[in-house]
Coordinates of C-alpha atoms in Angstrom, one line a residue:
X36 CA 21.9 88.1 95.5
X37 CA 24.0 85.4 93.9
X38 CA 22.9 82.0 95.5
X39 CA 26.1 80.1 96.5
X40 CA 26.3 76.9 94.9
X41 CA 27.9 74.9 97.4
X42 CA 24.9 75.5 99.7
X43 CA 22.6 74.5 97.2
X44 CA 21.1 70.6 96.6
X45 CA 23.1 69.4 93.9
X46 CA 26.1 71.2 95.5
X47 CA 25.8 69.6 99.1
X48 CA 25.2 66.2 97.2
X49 CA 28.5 67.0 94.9
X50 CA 30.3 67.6 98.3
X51 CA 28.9 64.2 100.1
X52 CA 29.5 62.2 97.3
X53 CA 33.5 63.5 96.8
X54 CA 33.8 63.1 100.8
X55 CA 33.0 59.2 99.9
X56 CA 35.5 58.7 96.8
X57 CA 38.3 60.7 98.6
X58 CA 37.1 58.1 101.4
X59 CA 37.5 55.1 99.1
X60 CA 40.5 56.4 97.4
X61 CA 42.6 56.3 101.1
X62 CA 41.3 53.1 101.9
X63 CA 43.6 51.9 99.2
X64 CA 46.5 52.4 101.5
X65 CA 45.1 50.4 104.3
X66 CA 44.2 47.0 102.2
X67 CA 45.6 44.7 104.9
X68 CA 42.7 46.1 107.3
X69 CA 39.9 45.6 104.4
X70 CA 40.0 42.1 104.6
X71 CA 36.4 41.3 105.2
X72 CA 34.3 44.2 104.2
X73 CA 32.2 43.3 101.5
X74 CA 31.6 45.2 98.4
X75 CA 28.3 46.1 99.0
X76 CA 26.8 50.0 98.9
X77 CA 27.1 49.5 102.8
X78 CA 30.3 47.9 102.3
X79 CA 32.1 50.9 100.2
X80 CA 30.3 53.2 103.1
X81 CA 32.6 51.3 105.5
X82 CA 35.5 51.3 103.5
X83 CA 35.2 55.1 103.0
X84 CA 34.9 55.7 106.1
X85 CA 37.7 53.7 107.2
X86 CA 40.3 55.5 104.9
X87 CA 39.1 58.8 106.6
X88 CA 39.9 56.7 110.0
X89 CA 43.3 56.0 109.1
X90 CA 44.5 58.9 107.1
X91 CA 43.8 60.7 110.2
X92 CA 45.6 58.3 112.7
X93 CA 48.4 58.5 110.1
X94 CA 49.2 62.1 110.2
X95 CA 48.7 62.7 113.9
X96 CA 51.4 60.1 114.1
X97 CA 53.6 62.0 111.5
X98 CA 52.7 65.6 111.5
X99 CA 54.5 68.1 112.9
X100 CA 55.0 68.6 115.9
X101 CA 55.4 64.6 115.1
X102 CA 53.6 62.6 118.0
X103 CA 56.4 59.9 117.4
X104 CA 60.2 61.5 117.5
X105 CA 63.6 61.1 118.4
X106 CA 62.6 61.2 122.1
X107 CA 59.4 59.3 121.9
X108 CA 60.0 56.6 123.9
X109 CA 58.8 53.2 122.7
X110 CA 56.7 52.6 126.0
X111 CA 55.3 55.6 125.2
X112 CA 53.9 55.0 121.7
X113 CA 54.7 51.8 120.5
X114 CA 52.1 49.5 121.6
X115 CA 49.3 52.1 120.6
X116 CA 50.8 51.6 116.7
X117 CA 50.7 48.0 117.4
X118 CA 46.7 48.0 117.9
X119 CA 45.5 51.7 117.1
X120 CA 45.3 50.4 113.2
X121 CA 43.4 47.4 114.0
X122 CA 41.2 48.6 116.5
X123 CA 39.8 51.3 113.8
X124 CA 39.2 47.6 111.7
X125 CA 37.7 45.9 114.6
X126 CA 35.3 48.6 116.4
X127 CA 33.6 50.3 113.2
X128 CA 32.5 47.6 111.2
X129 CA 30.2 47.3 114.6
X130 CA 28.9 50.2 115.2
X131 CA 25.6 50.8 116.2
X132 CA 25.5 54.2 115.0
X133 CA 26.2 53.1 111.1
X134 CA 22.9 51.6 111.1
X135 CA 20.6 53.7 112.8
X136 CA 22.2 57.7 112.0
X137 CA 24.3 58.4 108.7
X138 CA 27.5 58.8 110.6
X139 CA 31.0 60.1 108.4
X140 CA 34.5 60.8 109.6
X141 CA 35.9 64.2 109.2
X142 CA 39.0 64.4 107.5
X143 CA 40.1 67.9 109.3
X144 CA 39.1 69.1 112.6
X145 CA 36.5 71.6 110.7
X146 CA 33.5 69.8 108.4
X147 CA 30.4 69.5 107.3
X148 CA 28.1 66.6 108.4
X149 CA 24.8 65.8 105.9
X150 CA 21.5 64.9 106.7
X151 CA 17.7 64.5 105.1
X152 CA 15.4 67.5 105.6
X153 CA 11.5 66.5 105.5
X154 CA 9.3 69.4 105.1
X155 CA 5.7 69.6 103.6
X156 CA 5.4 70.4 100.0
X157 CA 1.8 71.1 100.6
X158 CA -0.3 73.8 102.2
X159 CA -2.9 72.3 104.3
X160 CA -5.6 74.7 106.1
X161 CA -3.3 76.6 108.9
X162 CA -0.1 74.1 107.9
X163 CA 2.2 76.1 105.4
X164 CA 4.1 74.5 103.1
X165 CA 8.1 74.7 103.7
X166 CA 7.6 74.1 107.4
X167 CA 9.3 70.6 108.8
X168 CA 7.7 67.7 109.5
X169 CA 9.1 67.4 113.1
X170 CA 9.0 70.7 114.3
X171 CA 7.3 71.5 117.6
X172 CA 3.0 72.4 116.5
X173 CA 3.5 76.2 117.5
X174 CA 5.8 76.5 114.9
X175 CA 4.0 74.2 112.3
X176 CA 1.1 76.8 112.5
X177 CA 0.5 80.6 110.2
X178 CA 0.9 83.1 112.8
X179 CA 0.7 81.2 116.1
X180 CA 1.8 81.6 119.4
X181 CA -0.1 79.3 121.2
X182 CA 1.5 76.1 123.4
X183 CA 1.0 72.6 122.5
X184 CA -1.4 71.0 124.7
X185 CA -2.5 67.7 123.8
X186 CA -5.7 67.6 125.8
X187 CA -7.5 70.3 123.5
X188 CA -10.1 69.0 121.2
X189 CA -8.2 70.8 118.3
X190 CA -5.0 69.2 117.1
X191 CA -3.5 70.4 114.0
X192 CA 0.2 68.2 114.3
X193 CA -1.3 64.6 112.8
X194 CA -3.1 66.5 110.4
X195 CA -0.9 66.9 107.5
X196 CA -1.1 63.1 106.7
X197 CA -5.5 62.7 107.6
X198 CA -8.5 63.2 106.3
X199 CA -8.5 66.5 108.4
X200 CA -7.9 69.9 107.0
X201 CA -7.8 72.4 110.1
X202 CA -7.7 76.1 110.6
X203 CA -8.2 77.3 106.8
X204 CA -8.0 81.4 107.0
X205 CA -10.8 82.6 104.9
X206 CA -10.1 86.4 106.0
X207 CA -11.3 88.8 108.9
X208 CA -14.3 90.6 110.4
X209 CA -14.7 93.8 111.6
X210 CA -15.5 93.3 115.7
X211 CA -16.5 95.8 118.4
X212 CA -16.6 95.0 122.0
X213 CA -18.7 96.4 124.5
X214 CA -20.9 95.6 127.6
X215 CA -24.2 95.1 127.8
X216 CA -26.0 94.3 130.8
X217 CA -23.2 94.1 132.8
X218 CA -21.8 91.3 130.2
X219 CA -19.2 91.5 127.6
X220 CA -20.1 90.9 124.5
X221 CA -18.7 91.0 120.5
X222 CA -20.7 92.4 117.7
X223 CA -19.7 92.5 113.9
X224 CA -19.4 96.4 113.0
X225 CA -19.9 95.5 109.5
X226 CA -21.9 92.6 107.7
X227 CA -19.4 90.1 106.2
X228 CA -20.2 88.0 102.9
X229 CA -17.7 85.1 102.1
X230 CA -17.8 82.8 99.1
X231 CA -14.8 80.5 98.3
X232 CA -14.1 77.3 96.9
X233 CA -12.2 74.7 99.2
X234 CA -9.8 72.8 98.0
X235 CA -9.1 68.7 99.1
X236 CA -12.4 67.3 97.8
X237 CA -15.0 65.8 97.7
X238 CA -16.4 66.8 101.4
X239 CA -17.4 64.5 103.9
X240 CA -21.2 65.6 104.8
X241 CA -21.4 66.5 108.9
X242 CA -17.7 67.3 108.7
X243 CA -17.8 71.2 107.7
X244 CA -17.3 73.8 111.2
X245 CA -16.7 77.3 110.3
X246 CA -15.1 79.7 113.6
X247 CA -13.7 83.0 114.9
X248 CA -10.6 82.6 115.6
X249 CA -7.6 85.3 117.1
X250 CA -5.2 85.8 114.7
X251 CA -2.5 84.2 117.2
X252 CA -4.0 81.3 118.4
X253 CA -4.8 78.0 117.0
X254 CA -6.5 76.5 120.4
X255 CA -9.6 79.1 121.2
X256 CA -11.9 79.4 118.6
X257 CA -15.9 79.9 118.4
X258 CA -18.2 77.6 116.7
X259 CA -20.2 79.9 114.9
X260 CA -21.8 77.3 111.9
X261 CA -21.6 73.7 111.2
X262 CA -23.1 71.1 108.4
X263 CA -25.2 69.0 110.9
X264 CA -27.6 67.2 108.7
X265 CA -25.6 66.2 105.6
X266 CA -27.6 68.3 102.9
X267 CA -25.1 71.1 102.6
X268 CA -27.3 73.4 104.2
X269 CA -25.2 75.1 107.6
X270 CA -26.8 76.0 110.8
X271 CA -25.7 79.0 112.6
X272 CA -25.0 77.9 116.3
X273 CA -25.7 81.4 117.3
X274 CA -29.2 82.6 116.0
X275 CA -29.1 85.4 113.4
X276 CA -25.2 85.6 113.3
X277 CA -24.1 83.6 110.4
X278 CA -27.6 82.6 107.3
X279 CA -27.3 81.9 103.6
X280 CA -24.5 79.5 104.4
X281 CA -24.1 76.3 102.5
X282 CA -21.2 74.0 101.0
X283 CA -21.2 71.9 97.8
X284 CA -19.2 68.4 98.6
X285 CA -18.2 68.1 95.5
X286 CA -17.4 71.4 94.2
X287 CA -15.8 72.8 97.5
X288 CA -17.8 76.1 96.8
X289 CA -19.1 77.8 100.6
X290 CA -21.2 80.1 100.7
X291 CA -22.2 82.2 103.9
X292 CA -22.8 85.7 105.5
X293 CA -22.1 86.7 109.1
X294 CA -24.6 89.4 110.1
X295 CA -23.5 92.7 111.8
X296 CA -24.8 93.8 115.4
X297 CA -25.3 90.4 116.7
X298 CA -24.4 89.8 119.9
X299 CA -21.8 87.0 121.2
X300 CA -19.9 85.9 124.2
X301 CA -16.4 87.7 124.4
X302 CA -15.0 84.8 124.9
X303 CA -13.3 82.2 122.4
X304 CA -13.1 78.9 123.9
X305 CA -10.9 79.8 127.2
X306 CA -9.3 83.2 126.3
X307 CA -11.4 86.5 126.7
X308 CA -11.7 88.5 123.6
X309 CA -9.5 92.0 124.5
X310 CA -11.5 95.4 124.7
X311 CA -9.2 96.4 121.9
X312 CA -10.0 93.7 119.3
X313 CA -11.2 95.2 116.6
X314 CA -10.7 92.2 114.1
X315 CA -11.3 88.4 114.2
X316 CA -10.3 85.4 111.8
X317 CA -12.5 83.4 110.1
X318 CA -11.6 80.0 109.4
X319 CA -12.9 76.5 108.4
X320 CA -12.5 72.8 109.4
X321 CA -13.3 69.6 107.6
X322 CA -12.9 66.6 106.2
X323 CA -12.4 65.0 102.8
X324 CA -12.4 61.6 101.3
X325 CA -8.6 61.1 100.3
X326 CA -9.7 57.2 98.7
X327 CA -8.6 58.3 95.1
X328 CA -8.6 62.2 95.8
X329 CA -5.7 64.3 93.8
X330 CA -5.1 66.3 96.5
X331 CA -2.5 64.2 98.7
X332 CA -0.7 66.3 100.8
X333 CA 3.4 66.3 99.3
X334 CA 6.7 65.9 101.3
X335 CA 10.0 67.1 100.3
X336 CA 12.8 65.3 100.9
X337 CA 15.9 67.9 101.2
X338 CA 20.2 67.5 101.7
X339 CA 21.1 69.5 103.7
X340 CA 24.6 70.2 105.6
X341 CA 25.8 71.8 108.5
X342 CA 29.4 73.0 109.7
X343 CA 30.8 71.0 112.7
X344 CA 34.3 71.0 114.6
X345 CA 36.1 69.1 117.0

């Protein structure tokens, strides 16, 4: 498919940037209402936008079917042609909207209005790269579905610009659930072996938290092995599920094995695992020191445009 080049960057730039000289170019006509404006960058923006202004007052007065006519009568129109032209001068000079939103006149009743994209040129953990800065955190998040709640210990939103590196997917283990003793309980079907090198280094030491997770939810995950004395050495948090597990600080590499036939809670954090589960995510949290680290977490800074009409 043949990308339209209007609707690409330097096309919607090309298009802003012609909306300002055609702009400056009608302002010409008006110089008797200029008086004033200096010829600064914000100064041409007023000017520009002040041509559009009365360009358009201009033909609604003489367009056809002409607003003024052989049967206008003078009380009808006349006065608003006295002050309609200097009003335009008076009130958007003083806008508050010029210096808080980019604001732009359109010179038909169809247009486009720009505006600044922000989105993150960075994959972080379980925050993709491409997704907005100031989207909602269910839609920040790699295959969630969960609600924002703000009292959770997890919080993946502020992440993107911290220390913090939530939610990185590792892959899946095989699961089986079944009851024992009258409780539910989750079991590996398969023994699991991971070993992976991390990326935003070097590590904090105590910082390192490796869960299950559902594939859908960023909120209710199990704790299953954590770095709790500094040495790089992990500790299962449930005995026998998760040994040989370790983490260079430097390096990033991690190292671990989750054991088959061990038995767990069915339960991650609030949300009961489903009979029917027969997979789980495993993913890792931690934290790095960003003081003179190359990983720093990009933004990209988009034009974008969008079709508006009176």
């Amino acid at each position: 498919m043949v990308e339209n080049p209007q609707l690409s960057q330097a096309g919607v730039q090309a298009q802003y940037n012609q909306h300002i000289q055609e702009g400056l170019r009608k302002s010409k006509l008006w110089e008797q209402f200029m008086t004033g404006i200096p010829n600064t960058k914000k100064g041409l923006y007023l000017r520009s936008m002040s041509g559009h202004l009365y360009d358009n007052l201009a033909s609604m007065l003489q367009v056809t079917p002409k607003m003024v006519t052989e049967q206008t009568n003078t009380s009808q129109i006349g006065s608003f042609i006295n002050y309609g032209f200097p009003m335009i001068r008076s009130i958007i000079p003083h806008l508050n909207a010029i210096n808080l939103v980019t604001t732009q006149v359109l010179p038909a009743p169809q247009g486009f209005i720009f505006h600044l994209d922000y989105r993150r040129g960075t994959n972080k953990g379980r925050i993709r790269k491409g997704t907005s800065l100031f989207e909602t955190l269910p839609n920040l998040m790699e295959n969630s579905g969960a609600n924002y709640n703000e009292n959770v210990t997890y919080n993946g939103f502020e992440d993107y610009a911290s220390e913090n590196v939530p939610g990185q997917f590792l892959g899946t283990v095989p699961v089986q659930v079944s009851t024992v003793g009258g409780t539910r309980v989750v079991a590996l079907t398969g023994t699991r072996t991971f070993s992976t090198s991390l990326e935003f280094l070097p590590i904090r030491p105590r910082t390192l938290k490796i869960y299950l997770a559902f594939p859908n939810d960023a909120q209710n995950r199990l704790l299953i092995a954590e770095d709790v004395d500094g040495t790089g050495v992990l500790t299962s948090t449930i005995t026998n599920l998760v040994n040989n597990a370790s983490v260079q600080y430097g390096s990033g590499l991690l190292q671990f094995t989750i054991n088959a036939s061990i038995n767990f809670p069915a339960r991650l954090g609030t949300r009961e695992v489903p009979d029917a589960t027969s997979e789980l995510r495993v993913e890792v949290d931690w934290r790095y020191v960003s003081e003179g680290s190359n990983n720093i977490p990009e933004v990209d800074i988009l034009v974008n445009s969008a079709p508006v009409h009176d």
